[in-house]
PDB file of C-alpha atoms and ligand atoms in Angstrom:
ATOM      1  CA  UNK J 232     240.143 -26.633   4.021  1.00 53.00           C
ATOM      2  CA  UNK J 233     239.711 -22.906   3.315  1.00 64.00           C
ATOM      3  CA  UNK J 234     236.146 -21.796   3.194  1.00 78.00           C
ATOM      4  CA  UNK J 235     234.594 -20.931   0.342  1.00 89.00           C
ATOM      5  CA  UNK J 236     231.572 -17.703   1.164  1.00 96.00           C
ATOM      6  CA  UNK J 237     230.068 -17.076  -1.488  1.00 98.00           C
ATOM      7  CA  UNK J 238     229.737 -12.970  -2.663  1.00 98.00           C
ATOM      8  CA  UNK J 239     228.049 -10.557  -4.694  1.00 98.00           C
ATOM      9  CA  UNK J 240     229.901 -10.429  -7.733  1.00 98.00           C
ATOM     10  CA  UNK J 241     230.543  -6.478  -8.413  1.00 97.00           C
ATOM     11  CA  UNK J 242     232.071  -3.465 -10.989  1.00 97.00           C
ATOM     12  CA  UNK J 243     235.801  -4.536  -9.241  1.00 97.00           C
ATOM     13  CA  UNK J 244     235.413  -8.020 -10.098  1.00 98.00           C
ATOM     14  CA  UNK J 245     235.178  -6.955 -14.046  1.00 98.00           C
ATOM     15  CA  UNK J 246     239.112  -6.775 -14.735  1.00 98.00           C
ATOM     16  CA  UNK J 247     239.957 -10.128 -13.308  1.00 98.00           C
ATOM     17  CA  UNK J 248     236.666 -12.038 -14.145  1.00 98.00           C
ATOM     18  CA  UNK J 249     237.538 -10.717 -18.319  1.00 98.00           C
ATOM     19  CA  UNK J 250     241.328 -11.677 -18.813  1.00 98.00           C
ATOM     20  CA  UNK J 251     240.875 -14.906 -17.076  1.00 98.00           C
ATOM     21  CA  UNK J 252     237.754 -16.325 -18.651  1.00 98.00           C
ATOM     22  CA  UNK J 253     239.432 -16.932 -22.591  1.00 98.00           C
ATOM     23  CA  UNK J 254     241.912 -18.913 -20.226  1.00 98.00           C
ATOM     24  CA  UNK J 255     239.390 -20.500 -18.286  1.00 97.00           C
ATOM     25  CA  UNK J 256     237.355 -21.631 -21.158  1.00 95.00           C
ATOM     26  CA  UNK J 257     240.538 -23.532 -22.559  1.00 93.00           C
ATOM     27  CA  UNK J 258     241.823 -20.729 -25.078  1.00 94.00           C
ATOM     28  CA  UNK J 259     237.846 -20.298 -26.535  1.00 92.00           C
ATOM     29  CA  UNK J 260     237.614 -16.684 -26.734  1.00 93.00           C
ATOM     30  CA  UNK J 261     234.700 -16.297 -24.378  1.00 94.00           C
ATOM     31  CA  UNK J 262     235.875 -12.618 -23.001  1.00 95.00           C
ATOM     32  CA  UNK J 263     233.169 -10.610 -25.515  1.00 93.00           C
ATOM     33  CA  UNK J 264     230.655 -12.434 -23.640  1.00 93.00           C
ATOM     34  CA  UNK J 265     231.383 -11.776 -20.152  1.00 96.00           C
ATOM     35  CA  UNK J 266     229.937  -7.680 -20.179  1.00 96.00           C
ATOM     36  CA  UNK J 267     230.510  -5.587 -17.974  1.00 96.00           C
ATOM     37  CA  UNK J 268     226.803  -4.477 -17.308  1.00 97.00           C
ATOM     38  CA  UNK J 269     226.581  -7.915 -15.864  1.00 98.00           C
ATOM     39  CA  UNK J 270     228.728  -6.543 -13.284  1.00 98.00           C
ATOM     40  CA  UNK J 271     226.961  -3.411 -13.167  1.00 97.00           C
ATOM     41  CA  UNK J 272     223.668  -4.216 -12.957  1.00 97.00           C
ATOM     42  CA  UNK J 273     223.023  -8.218 -12.156  1.00 97.00           C
ATOM     43  CA  UNK J 274     224.447  -8.040  -8.994  1.00 96.00           C
ATOM     44  CA  UNK J 275     221.499  -9.056  -6.580  1.00 97.00           C
ATOM     45  CA  UNK J 276     221.760 -12.539  -8.844  1.00 98.00           C
ATOM     46  CA  UNK J 277     225.447 -13.371  -9.502  1.00 98.00           C
ATOM     47  CA  UNK J 278     227.982 -13.832  -7.590  1.00 98.00           C
ATOM     48  CA  UNK J 279     231.515 -14.575  -6.851  1.00 98.00           C
ATOM     49  CA  UNK J 280     233.954 -16.627  -4.589  1.00 98.00           C
ATOM     50  CA  UNK J 281     237.761 -15.221  -3.683  1.00 97.00           C
ATOM     51  CA  UNK J 282     238.926 -11.056  -3.351  1.00 97.00           C
ATOM     52  CA  UNK J 283     238.065  -8.982  -6.576  1.00 97.00           C
ATOM     53  CA  UNK J 284     241.762  -9.613  -7.877  1.00 97.00           C
ATOM     54  CA  UNK J 285     242.265 -13.500  -7.241  1.00 97.00           C
ATOM     55  CA  UNK J 286     238.596 -14.709  -8.249  1.00 98.00           C
ATOM     56  CA  UNK J 287     238.388 -18.116  -7.373  1.00 98.00           C
ATOM     57  CA  UNK J 288     234.409 -18.955  -9.005  1.00 98.00           C
ATOM     58  CA  UNK J 289     231.818 -16.916 -10.738  1.00 98.00           C
ATOM     59  CA  UNK J 290     228.128 -17.226 -11.923  1.00 98.00           C
ATOM     60  CA  UNK J 291     226.408 -14.902 -13.956  1.00 98.00           C
ATOM     61  CA  UNK J 292     222.582 -15.360 -13.573  1.00 98.00           C
ATOM     62  CA  UNK J 293     219.002 -13.442 -14.001  1.00 98.00           C
ATOM     63  CA  UNK J 294     215.891 -13.681 -13.596  1.00 98.00           C
ATOM     64  CA  UNK J 295     213.617 -13.130 -16.840  1.00 98.00           C
ATOM     65  CA  UNK J 296     211.988  -9.894 -17.452  1.00 97.00           C
ATOM     66  CA  UNK J 297     209.639 -11.773 -19.225  1.00 98.00           C
ATOM     67  CA  UNK J 298     208.551 -14.362 -17.715  1.00 98.00           C
ATOM     68  CA  UNK J 299     209.567 -14.045 -13.917  1.00 97.00           C
ATOM     69  CA  UNK J 300     208.796 -17.804 -12.600  1.00 98.00           C
ATOM     70  CA  UNK J 301     212.388 -18.661 -15.271  1.00 98.00           C
ATOM     71  CA  UNK J 302     215.872 -17.960 -13.677  1.00 98.00           C
ATOM     72  CA  UNK J 303     219.057 -17.715 -16.440  1.00 98.00           C
ATOM     73  CA  UNK J 304     222.085 -18.820 -15.788  1.00 98.00           C
ATOM     74  CA  UNK J 305     224.225 -17.307 -18.450  1.00 97.00           C
ATOM     75  CA  UNK J 306     228.097 -17.951 -17.332  1.00 96.00           C
ATOM     76  CA  UNK J 307     229.912 -20.253 -14.811  1.00 97.00           C
ATOM     77  CA  UNK J 308     233.169 -20.335 -14.693  1.00 97.00           C
ATOM     78  CA  UNK J 309     235.742 -22.087 -11.767  1.00 98.00           C
ATOM     79  CA  UNK J 310     239.372 -21.228 -12.109  1.00 98.00           C
ATOM     80  CA  UNK J 311     241.117 -24.774 -13.232  1.00 97.00           C
ATOM     81  CA  UNK J 312     243.287 -24.833  -9.855  1.00 96.00           C
ATOM     82  CA  UNK J 313     240.276 -24.973  -8.280  1.00 97.00           C
ATOM     83  CA  UNK J 314     237.948 -26.766  -9.556  1.00 97.00           C
ATOM     84  CA  UNK J 315     236.452 -30.810  -8.875  1.00 97.00           C
ATOM     85  CA  UNK J 316     235.854 -29.562  -5.231  1.00 96.00           C
ATOM     86  CA  UNK J 317     232.135 -28.230  -5.502  1.00 97.00           C
ATOM     87  CA  UNK J 318     232.423 -24.770  -6.192  1.00 98.00           C
ATOM     88  CA  UNK J 319     230.374 -24.378  -9.134  1.00 98.00           C
ATOM     89  CA  UNK J 320     227.745 -26.373  -7.317  1.00 98.00           C
ATOM     90  CA  UNK J 321     228.155 -24.399  -4.597  1.00 98.00           C
ATOM     91  CA  UNK J 322     226.988 -21.262  -6.971  1.00 98.00           C
ATOM     92  CA  UNK J 323     224.521 -23.292  -8.772  1.00 98.00           C
ATOM     93  CA  UNK J 324     222.473 -24.436  -5.310  1.00 98.00           C
ATOM     94  CA  UNK J 325     222.765 -20.960  -4.373  1.00 98.00           C
ATOM     95  CA  UNK J 326     221.511 -19.658  -7.359  1.00 98.00           C
ATOM     96  CA  UNK J 327     218.373 -22.320  -6.711  1.00 98.00           C
ATOM     97  CA  UNK J 328     217.525 -21.336  -3.262  1.00 98.00           C
ATOM     98  CA  UNK J 329     217.649 -17.982  -4.322  1.00 98.00           C
ATOM     99  CA  UNK J 330     215.548 -17.459  -7.288  1.00 98.00           C
ATOM    100  CA  UNK J 331     213.326 -20.194  -5.981  1.00 98.00           C
ATOM    101  CA  UNK J 332     212.874 -17.797  -2.663  1.00 98.00           C
ATOM    102  CA  UNK J 333     211.697 -15.237  -5.688  1.00 97.00           C
ATOM    103  CA  UNK J 334     209.045 -17.777  -7.101  1.00 98.00           C
ATOM    104  CA  UNK J 335     211.323 -19.289  -9.898  1.00 98.00           C
ATOM    105  CA  UNK J 336     210.118 -22.539 -11.103  1.00 98.00           C
ATOM    106  CA  UNK J 337     212.679 -23.059 -13.479  1.00 98.00           C
ATOM    107  CA  UNK J 338     215.986 -22.570 -14.690  1.00 98.00           C
ATOM    108  CA  UNK J 339     217.906 -22.587 -17.980  1.00 98.00           C
ATOM    109  CA  UNK J 340     220.393 -22.421 -19.345  1.00 98.00           C
ATOM    110  CA  UNK J 341     222.970 -23.187 -22.320  1.00 98.00           C
ATOM    111  CA  UNK J 342     226.019 -23.936 -23.919  1.00 97.00           C
ATOM    112  CA  UNK J 343     228.281 -24.487 -27.102  1.00 94.00           C
ATOM    113  CA  UNK J 344     228.053 -28.355 -28.715  1.00 93.00           C
ATOM    114  CA  UNK J 345     231.920 -29.121 -28.062  1.00 92.00           C
ATOM    115  CA  UNK J 346     231.620 -27.902 -24.203  1.00 94.00           C
ATOM    116  CA  UNK J 347     231.092 -31.973 -22.867  1.00 94.00           C
ATOM    117  CA  UNK J 348     232.511 -30.929 -19.415  1.00 95.00           C
ATOM    118  CA  UNK J 349     229.889 -28.254 -19.244  1.00 96.00           C
ATOM    119  CA  UNK J 350     227.118 -30.642 -20.527  1.00 97.00           C
ATOM    120  CA  UNK J 351     228.527 -33.386 -17.581  1.00 97.00           C
ATOM    121  CA  UNK J 352     228.126 -30.772 -14.917  1.00 98.00           C
ATOM    122  CA  UNK J 353     224.681 -29.454 -16.024  1.00 98.00           C
ATOM    123  CA  UNK J 354     223.459 -33.571 -16.225  1.00 98.00           C
ATOM    124  CA  UNK J 355     225.071 -34.045 -12.632  1.00 98.00           C
ATOM    125  CA  UNK J 356     223.033 -30.849 -11.494  1.00 98.00           C
ATOM    126  CA  UNK J 357     220.019 -32.363 -12.763  1.00 98.00           C
ATOM    127  CA  UNK J 358     218.943 -30.387 -15.651  1.00 98.00           C
ATOM    128  CA  UNK J 359     217.170 -31.748 -18.809  1.00 98.00           C
ATOM    129  CA  UNK J 360     218.516 -31.465 -22.175  1.00 98.00           C
ATOM    130  CA  UNK J 361     215.734 -30.075 -24.139  1.00 97.00           C
ATOM    131  CA  UNK J 362     214.980 -31.169 -27.640  1.00 96.00           C
ATOM    132  CA  UNK J 363     216.416 -29.300 -30.611  1.00 96.00           C
ATOM    133  CA  UNK J 364     216.526 -29.063 -34.431  1.00 97.00           C
ATOM    134  CA  UNK J 365     219.306 -31.953 -34.408  1.00 97.00           C
ATOM    135  CA  UNK J 366     221.168 -34.544 -32.519  1.00 96.00           C
ATOM    136  CA  UNK J 367     225.154 -34.226 -32.715  1.00 94.00           C
ATOM    137  CA  UNK J 368     226.442 -37.032 -31.193  1.00 91.00           C
ATOM    138  CA  UNK J 369     223.359 -38.571 -29.187  1.00 92.00           C
ATOM    139  CA  UNK J 370     223.282 -35.119 -28.365  1.00 95.00           C
ATOM    140  CA  UNK J 371     219.917 -32.199 -28.748  1.00 97.00           C
ATOM    141  CA  UNK J 372     221.152 -29.109 -30.409  1.00 97.00           C
ATOM    142  CA  UNK J 373     219.890 -26.308 -31.461  1.00 98.00           C
ATOM    143  CA  UNK J 374     221.064 -25.198 -34.674  1.00 97.00           C
ATOM    144  CA  UNK J 375     222.051 -21.823 -34.762  1.00 97.00           C
ATOM    145  CA  UNK J 376     221.258 -20.974 -31.940  1.00 97.00           C
ATOM    146  CA  UNK J 377     223.464 -18.127 -31.423  1.00 95.00           C
ATOM    147  CA  UNK J 378     224.016 -16.995 -34.920  1.00 96.00           C
ATOM    148  CA  UNK J 379     225.134 -18.718 -37.755  1.00 97.00           C
ATOM    149  CA  UNK J 380     227.168 -22.785 -37.378  1.00 95.00           C
ATOM    150  CA  UNK J 381     226.800 -21.695 -33.425  1.00 94.00           C
ATOM    151  CA  UNK J 382     224.518 -24.575 -32.196  1.00 96.00           C
ATOM    152  CA  UNK J 383     224.294 -24.766 -28.789  1.00 97.00           C
ATOM    153  CA  UNK J 384     222.649 -27.210 -26.469  1.00 98.00           C
ATOM    154  CA  UNK J 385     219.626 -25.979 -24.306  1.00 98.00           C
ATOM    155  CA  UNK J 386     219.144 -26.989 -20.613  1.00 98.00           C
ATOM    156  CA  UNK J 387     216.378 -26.826 -18.056  1.00 98.00           C
ATOM    157  CA  UNK J 388     215.953 -27.734 -14.939  1.00 98.00           C
ATOM    158  CA  UNK J 389     212.547 -27.610 -12.310  1.00 98.00           C
ATOM    159  CA  UNK J 390     212.831 -25.599  -9.510  1.00 97.00           C
TER     160      UNK J 390
HETATM  161  C1  COA I 496     231.990 -26.421 -15.789  1.00 78.10           C
HETATM  162  C2  COA I 496     232.904 -25.771 -14.725  1.00 78.10           C
HETATM  163  C3  COA I 496     232.322 -24.600 -14.334  1.00 78.10           C
HETATM  164  C4  COA I 496     232.117 -26.967 -13.045  1.00 78.10           C
HETATM  165  O1  COA I 496     233.304 -26.471 -12.724  1.00 78.10           O
HETATM  166  P1  COA I 496     233.801 -27.631 -10.834  1.00 78.10           P
HETATM  167  O2  COA I 496     233.356 -26.116  -9.424  1.00 78.10           O
HETATM  168  O3  COA I 496     234.955 -28.162 -11.293  1.00 78.10           O
HETATM  169  O4  COA I 496     232.733 -28.755 -10.330  1.00 78.10           O
HETATM  170  P2  COA I 496     232.232 -29.032  -9.220  1.00 78.10           P
HETATM  171  O5  COA I 496     233.358 -29.684  -8.346  1.00 78.10           O
HETATM  172  O6  COA I 496     231.389 -27.800  -8.510  1.00 78.10           O
HETATM  173  O7  COA I 496     230.805 -30.405  -9.854  1.00 78.10           O
HETATM  174  C5  COA I 496     230.011 -30.477  -9.705  1.00 78.10           C
HETATM  175  C6  COA I 496     229.686 -31.567 -10.355  1.00 78.10           C
HETATM  176  O8  COA I 496     229.240 -31.400 -11.305  1.00 78.10           O
HETATM  177  C7  COA I 496     230.648 -32.890 -12.230  1.00 78.10           C
HETATM  178  N1  COA I 496     231.648 -32.731 -13.552  1.00 78.10           N
HETATM  179  C8  COA I 496     232.253 -30.941 -13.392  1.00 78.10           C
HETATM  180  N2  COA I 496     233.016 -30.707 -14.205  1.00 78.10           N
HETATM  181  C9  COA I 496     232.620 -32.298 -14.853  1.00 78.10           C
HETATM  182  C10 COA I 496     233.731 -32.571 -16.100  1.00 78.10           C
HETATM  183  N3  COA I 496     234.097 -31.364 -16.625  1.00 78.10           N
HETATM  184  N4  COA I 496     233.132 -34.148 -16.623  1.00 78.10           N
HETATM  185  C11 COA I 496     232.423 -34.779 -15.459  1.00 78.10           C
HETATM  186  N5  COA I 496     231.390 -34.094 -14.716  1.00 78.10           N
HETATM  187  C12 COA I 496     231.977 -33.044 -14.154  1.00 78.10           C
HETATM  188  C13 COA I 496     231.634 -33.366 -10.736  1.00 78.10           C
HETATM  189  O9  COA I 496     232.109 -34.186 -10.451  1.00 78.10           O
HETATM  190  C14 COA I 496     230.322 -33.105  -9.657  1.00 78.10           C
HETATM  191  O10 COA I 496     229.692 -34.367  -9.858  1.00 78.10           O
HETATM  192  P3  COA I 496     229.227 -34.938  -7.834  1.00 78.10           P
HETATM  193  O11 COA I 496     228.932 -33.167  -7.598  1.00 78.10           O
HETATM  194  O12 COA I 496     227.998 -35.486  -8.326  1.00 78.10           O
HETATM  195  O13 COA I 496     230.546 -35.513  -7.404  1.00 78.10           O
HETATM  196  C15 COA I 496     234.689 -25.738 -14.849  1.00 78.10           C
HETATM  197  O14 COA I 496     235.312 -26.999 -14.865  1.00 78.10           O
HETATM  198  C16 COA I 496     234.619 -24.587 -15.607  1.00 78.10           C
HETATM  199  O15 COA I 496     234.729 -23.353 -15.286  1.00 78.10           O
HETATM  200  N6  COA I 496     235.374 -24.913 -16.988  1.00 78.10           N
HETATM  201  C17 COA I 496     235.103 -24.423 -17.652  1.00 78.10           C
HETATM  202  C18 COA I 496     233.654 -22.690 -17.925  1.00 78.10           C
HETATM  203  C19 COA I 496     232.646 -23.359 -18.520  1.00 78.10           C
HETATM  204  O16 COA I 496     232.790 -24.283 -19.671  1.00 78.10           O
HETATM  205  N7  COA I 496     231.333 -23.139 -17.748  1.00 78.10           N
HETATM  206  C20 COA I 496     230.528 -23.726 -18.438  1.00 78.10           C
HETATM  207  C21 COA I 496     229.185 -22.996 -19.463  1.00 78.10           C
HETATM  208  S1  COA I 496     228.768 -21.604 -19.292  1.00 78.10           S
END
């Protein structure tokens, strides 16, 4: 079994990750949400598994500058071939430990309503779905959170 080593995300990872994510998200165009600045400026709280030319998994997160007790996970992605082996859980738990040591007491994240895999994953990791402005298929959603028609599910986890 391969040992999975979590390392800081770095600028060199940008090219591989940005060209892979639309495929990893099942064809959804998310590339524009994975900006180069995250790879350059969020290294202390963002991680990857695998070499820069073959990243297996990555997490982009940060500590809120508005409220230092809150940490936020912007993106997590695992290569389809590496899924269901605990990599995303490893990255999340690493993030929880790191931001907890920095004094954060809460982690937040969001996902799109259609991303049922992400909703199931976050529930498994102990996140609560925050009340929204509507319910779709029994799931609380905040309507137009990311622009007109862009509804999102908001997650919260106390550390
Ligand atoms: C969601 C995603 C990150 C999960 O990665 P992963 O490495 O396969 O997840 P893990 O193996 O660490 O799973 C952790 C737990 O979540 C559960 N889980 C993961 N994906 C799931 C899914 N699609 N449906 C139901 N449960 C799921 C696992 O069963 C596991 O539970 P357990 O630890 O109790 O056994 C991965 O499928 C992915 O990259 N998806 C596309 C990108 C995406 O949607 N990202 C999230 C939104 S930013």
